[in-house]
Structures are given as structure tokens and as C-alpha cells.
XYZ file of C-alpha atoms in Angstrom:
266
model
C 76.263 120.353 77.704
C 75.546 117.344 75.469
C 73.232 119.058 72.978
C 71.370 122.202 71.987
C 67.644 122.690 71.385
C 67.836 123.717 67.786
C 64.582 123.920 65.813
C 60.791 123.809 66.235
C 59.015 122.692 63.078
C 60.871 124.564 60.338
C 61.903 127.551 62.493
C 65.434 127.737 63.875
C 65.352 128.946 67.492
C 67.438 131.899 68.715
C 70.325 130.348 70.630
C 72.069 133.386 72.153
C 72.638 132.670 75.866
C 70.311 129.648 75.620
C 69.589 127.615 78.762
C 67.358 124.579 79.253
C 67.048 121.279 81.130
C 69.173 118.691 79.285
C 67.978 115.785 81.443
C 65.348 113.089 80.984
C 61.582 112.894 81.164
C 60.174 112.231 84.659
C 59.101 108.705 85.610
C 55.468 107.759 86.089
C 54.593 107.261 89.744
C 53.698 103.698 90.628
C 52.914 103.944 94.347
C 49.396 103.043 95.464
C 48.487 103.875 99.105
C 47.271 100.887 101.131
C 44.986 100.666 104.164
C 47.833 99.965 106.604
C 49.512 103.292 105.838
C 52.178 101.898 103.520
C 52.227 101.862 99.733
C 52.270 99.262 96.959
C 54.813 99.792 94.175
C 52.965 98.873 90.981
C 56.196 98.844 88.972
C 57.930 96.321 91.223
C 61.416 95.579 89.895
C 60.504 96.749 86.355
C 61.682 100.067 84.959
C 59.042 102.755 85.450
C 57.657 104.252 82.255
C 58.314 107.864 81.296
C 55.672 110.473 82.116
C 54.318 112.422 79.145
C 53.749 115.252 78.600
C 56.381 117.075 80.607
C 57.402 120.739 80.625
C 60.577 121.983 78.962
C 61.511 125.671 79.027
C 64.097 127.034 76.596
C 65.396 130.406 77.752
C 67.252 132.377 75.096
C 67.725 135.854 73.643
C 66.858 137.385 70.297
C 69.901 139.472 69.331
C 69.598 141.523 66.123
C 71.096 144.636 64.574
C 67.800 146.560 64.497
C 64.610 146.762 66.501
C 62.598 145.994 63.367
C 64.412 142.680 62.911
C 63.903 141.834 66.584
C 60.174 142.431 66.171
C 60.045 140.205 63.067
C 61.856 137.369 64.830
C 59.739 137.698 67.980
C 56.495 137.778 65.987
C 57.522 134.564 64.209
C 58.100 132.861 67.581
C 54.763 134.121 68.939
C 53.076 132.719 65.841
C 54.229 129.218 66.820
C 52.368 129.340 70.152
C 49.873 126.493 70.423
C 51.290 124.498 67.530
C 52.218 120.813 67.816
C 55.389 120.251 65.805
C 58.666 118.379 65.975
C 61.187 119.852 68.423
C 64.779 119.094 67.463
C 67.975 118.859 69.449
C 71.469 118.483 67.983
C 74.271 116.460 69.577
C 77.530 118.367 69.982
C 79.534 115.130 69.803
C 78.684 114.211 66.211
C 76.105 116.712 64.904
C 73.258 114.178 64.691
C 69.680 115.326 65.272
C 67.054 113.891 67.614
C 63.409 114.958 67.779
C 60.260 114.721 69.848
C 56.726 115.936 69.245
C 56.076 119.009 71.377
C 53.550 121.818 71.746
C 54.649 125.399 72.324
C 52.426 126.500 75.193
C 53.592 130.057 75.869
C 56.136 132.637 74.677
C 56.887 135.051 77.559
C 59.280 137.848 76.578
C 60.221 140.049 79.533
C 61.346 143.461 78.255
C 64.246 145.478 79.668
C 64.150 149.003 78.232
C 67.950 149.314 78.453
C 68.595 146.462 75.997
C 67.420 147.886 72.676
C 68.875 145.118 70.495
C 68.362 142.177 72.861
C 65.035 140.537 73.684
C 64.994 137.693 76.235
C 62.485 134.965 75.310
C 61.222 132.039 77.400
C 59.834 129.317 75.103
C 57.662 127.011 77.220
C 57.119 123.612 75.569
C 55.213 120.505 76.548
C 57.172 117.485 75.284
C 54.673 114.827 74.172
C 56.840 111.861 73.099
C 60.305 110.346 73.642
C 63.254 111.869 71.802
C 63.416 109.542 68.835
C 66.786 108.073 67.874
C 67.905 108.747 71.475
C 65.415 106.252 72.880
C 65.377 103.525 70.260
C 68.804 103.630 68.632
C 70.022 105.359 65.481
C 68.051 104.826 62.235
C 69.221 105.209 58.655
C 69.837 108.742 57.379
C 71.047 110.378 54.196
C 74.747 111.126 53.738
C 74.383 114.591 55.277
C 72.662 113.134 58.334
C 69.271 114.555 57.375
C 66.365 113.691 55.101
C 65.180 115.803 52.177
C 62.796 117.825 54.328
C 63.332 119.620 57.655
C 66.139 117.683 59.263
C 64.018 114.569 59.771
C 65.333 111.039 59.848
C 63.798 108.653 57.382
C 61.553 105.974 58.858
C 63.176 102.576 59.331
C 61.482 99.440 58.030
C 62.165 95.745 57.558
C 60.473 93.409 55.078
C 60.206 89.656 55.678
C 58.671 86.915 53.524
C 56.101 84.648 55.177
C 57.481 81.523 53.527
C 55.743 79.039 55.812
C 53.320 78.909 58.701
C 54.630 79.554 61.260
C 57.378 81.947 60.123
C 59.918 83.092 62.726
C 61.461 86.561 62.372
C 64.295 88.141 64.384
C 64.062 91.891 65.043
C 66.931 93.970 66.468
C 66.532 96.960 68.801
C 69.785 98.947 68.937
C 68.475 101.287 71.651
C 68.232 100.922 75.412
C 64.468 100.991 75.967
C 61.387 99.144 74.794
C 60.258 100.046 71.242
C 56.461 99.910 70.932
C 55.503 102.655 68.458
C 55.589 100.027 65.732
C 53.459 99.522 62.615
C 53.050 96.040 61.146
C 51.892 95.569 57.546
C 50.967 92.091 56.293
C 50.365 91.778 52.531
C 48.695 88.658 51.158
C 50.146 87.021 48.075
C 48.203 85.513 45.178
C 45.777 83.744 47.533
C 43.528 84.945 50.351
C 44.933 84.844 53.886
C 42.903 83.969 57.004
C 43.501 83.209 60.703
C 46.556 85.463 61.080
C 48.337 85.421 64.471
C 51.359 87.525 65.455
C 53.282 86.844 68.675
C 56.355 88.554 70.139
C 57.295 88.208 73.799
C 54.226 88.953 75.937
C 52.322 90.335 72.918
C 49.957 88.091 70.975
C 47.089 89.134 68.723
C 44.889 87.587 66.045
C 43.181 88.936 62.950
C 40.188 86.725 62.163
C 39.012 88.492 59.014
C 39.926 87.611 55.435
C 42.872 89.358 53.817
C 42.172 89.040 50.109
C 44.963 88.387 47.616
C 47.121 91.467 47.124
C 45.533 93.424 50.012
C 47.416 94.759 53.035
C 46.497 94.540 56.712
C 48.004 97.453 58.680
C 48.190 97.223 62.488
C 49.523 100.436 64.061
C 50.665 99.910 67.653
C 51.113 103.655 68.193
C 47.682 104.930 67.111
C 45.797 101.673 67.889
C 44.349 101.504 64.410
C 43.676 98.442 62.232
C 42.860 98.650 58.509
C 42.333 96.035 55.794
C 42.844 97.397 52.271
C 42.517 100.900 53.753
C 39.153 100.236 55.451
C 38.629 100.022 59.208
C 39.060 96.421 60.405
C 39.009 96.811 64.170
C 36.125 94.357 64.638
C 38.221 91.400 63.388
C 41.252 92.244 65.554
C 41.626 90.749 69.036
C 44.296 90.467 71.732
C 44.731 86.815 72.732
C 44.600 85.372 76.242
C 48.399 85.092 76.098
C 48.716 88.859 75.610
C 49.819 90.415 78.921
C 51.896 93.364 77.636
C 50.884 97.025 77.857
C 51.300 97.556 74.103
C 50.246 95.729 70.949
C 53.792 95.073 69.750
C 57.017 95.408 71.739
C 60.655 95.008 70.673
C 62.917 94.658 73.700
C 66.415 96.183 73.769
C 68.800 93.827 72.028
C 66.287 91.888 69.999
C 63.059 89.905 69.858
C 61.660 86.901 68.022
C 58.355 87.301 66.188
C 56.246 84.275 65.254
C 53.639 84.695 62.508
C 51.051 81.952 61.994
C 48.524 82.105 59.148
C 46.348 80.168 56.773
C 46.489 80.707 53.003
C 48.222 83.722 51.533
C 50.516 81.717 49.240
């Protein structure tokens, strides 16, 4: 086995006799039935996207020295039912952690009266996102491999100066799949900025509002939210005719070139 399912939120999972599917998410179906009885493959030669959510069952046993401790542990697991938290897995090869957002849907616990100090538990999760760091490469971590909190990796970020219009920026993707859960922040300098355009690959969008000196425009490609100085700015944001991608901002495996065109901003 390559890894173990290790923690949900801040609760370490019981790992005695644990068993689970260590494979990948399913692919989204792309076949569309046609009138002649055949089917059209909407994906063509492209890689099909992953299907989310998907079910992941973690079967394990609570093994304790007393029935009271078993009850305490089982009650804590039942209390997580319905919560949406980060589900962690740890690589046996190097001890690094990967995580995905998941919701614990059900906690069946079939009881066998002969096993007083063992309680089998079937934790039924719905995995809602990719396993981050597995999908998009390894980000920066602290020396111990974890952040200050609950075994999380720190977010990765790059800062580039818009020294001229247009400015060309190279972005690296050390993973093996498209990275699109990306947030772009553009901060104006000592002068107002207008007519901002950002283009990368098949993604191209324009912000036609005014970004006043010192203010920040935040475009979140994951949540589809646009703010200017913290206020909603969706009405001034528009995908251009050249935009044919599924997401607002995509970084292909290997690397991509971003072109930023703007007026003002010093």
C-alpha cells in the first residue's frame, strides 16, 4: 500500500486493520448518445476530468483497553458525521501528507458481542476535491513537513512586478495535471490602473473597472469571485472572445506563460 488514511480535521482515525481504496477518482463520462445508435465522445483525445464527489470507505477497528474508552472514541467519530473537513493521507515512502476536502456521510459500526474490546467502524466519506500536493506537485512546507496547525501545507504563492505593459510571466507546474484552483491578486502602484487583461493559454479575461492606487483586485478561479478593494467587482469582469478554456486560469503541467496588459498603475 502506498499510503494510509490518517486524519479527518483534527481527529486521528483508528488504523487497526484499516482497509480502503487507494486508487484514483473516477473519470467523468463524456459519451453522448446519437440518433444512429452510436455515441459521441465529448472528451475526444483530451484527458477526461475527474468526477467529484466520489465515495471512499475507510474500514477500521477501534481497539482499546476498556469498553469506556471504546465508547469515547466511537462517540468522537460519530460526532464528525456530516462535517466537511480536510481528509489526510500519509505517504509511506517519505512521510509527507496529502489532503482533500471530504464530508463524512455515515459511521456504521457493526457490533459483535464476542469482541468486547474491539469495535469495527466503517467511515463512509464523500471526497469533494483532488488530493492536493498529489495532483499539482509538492508545495513548500516547514522543516517537519507540516505547518503550524493541523498537518496542513502552507499555501504557495509567487509575486511578480508589472514593470511594463505587456508584462510576460512564466509559471511552473511541477505536477502532472492541470492546475486551475488559482487566485490572482493585482495591486496597483502609486497611480490608478485601468483596462487590465490577463491571458494564459486558452484563458483570457479583462477587468474594465478602475483599480485605484494601492488597491488590490482579487480574481479567484476556484470560487469564481472577483473583488476590488474587498468589494464585489463582478460587473466589471468579463471573459474575452479568445477565452475557450473551462476555467478562468489554467497552469498546464510543466509550465505556462502569462501575459498581463494594463493601463496606468505605475
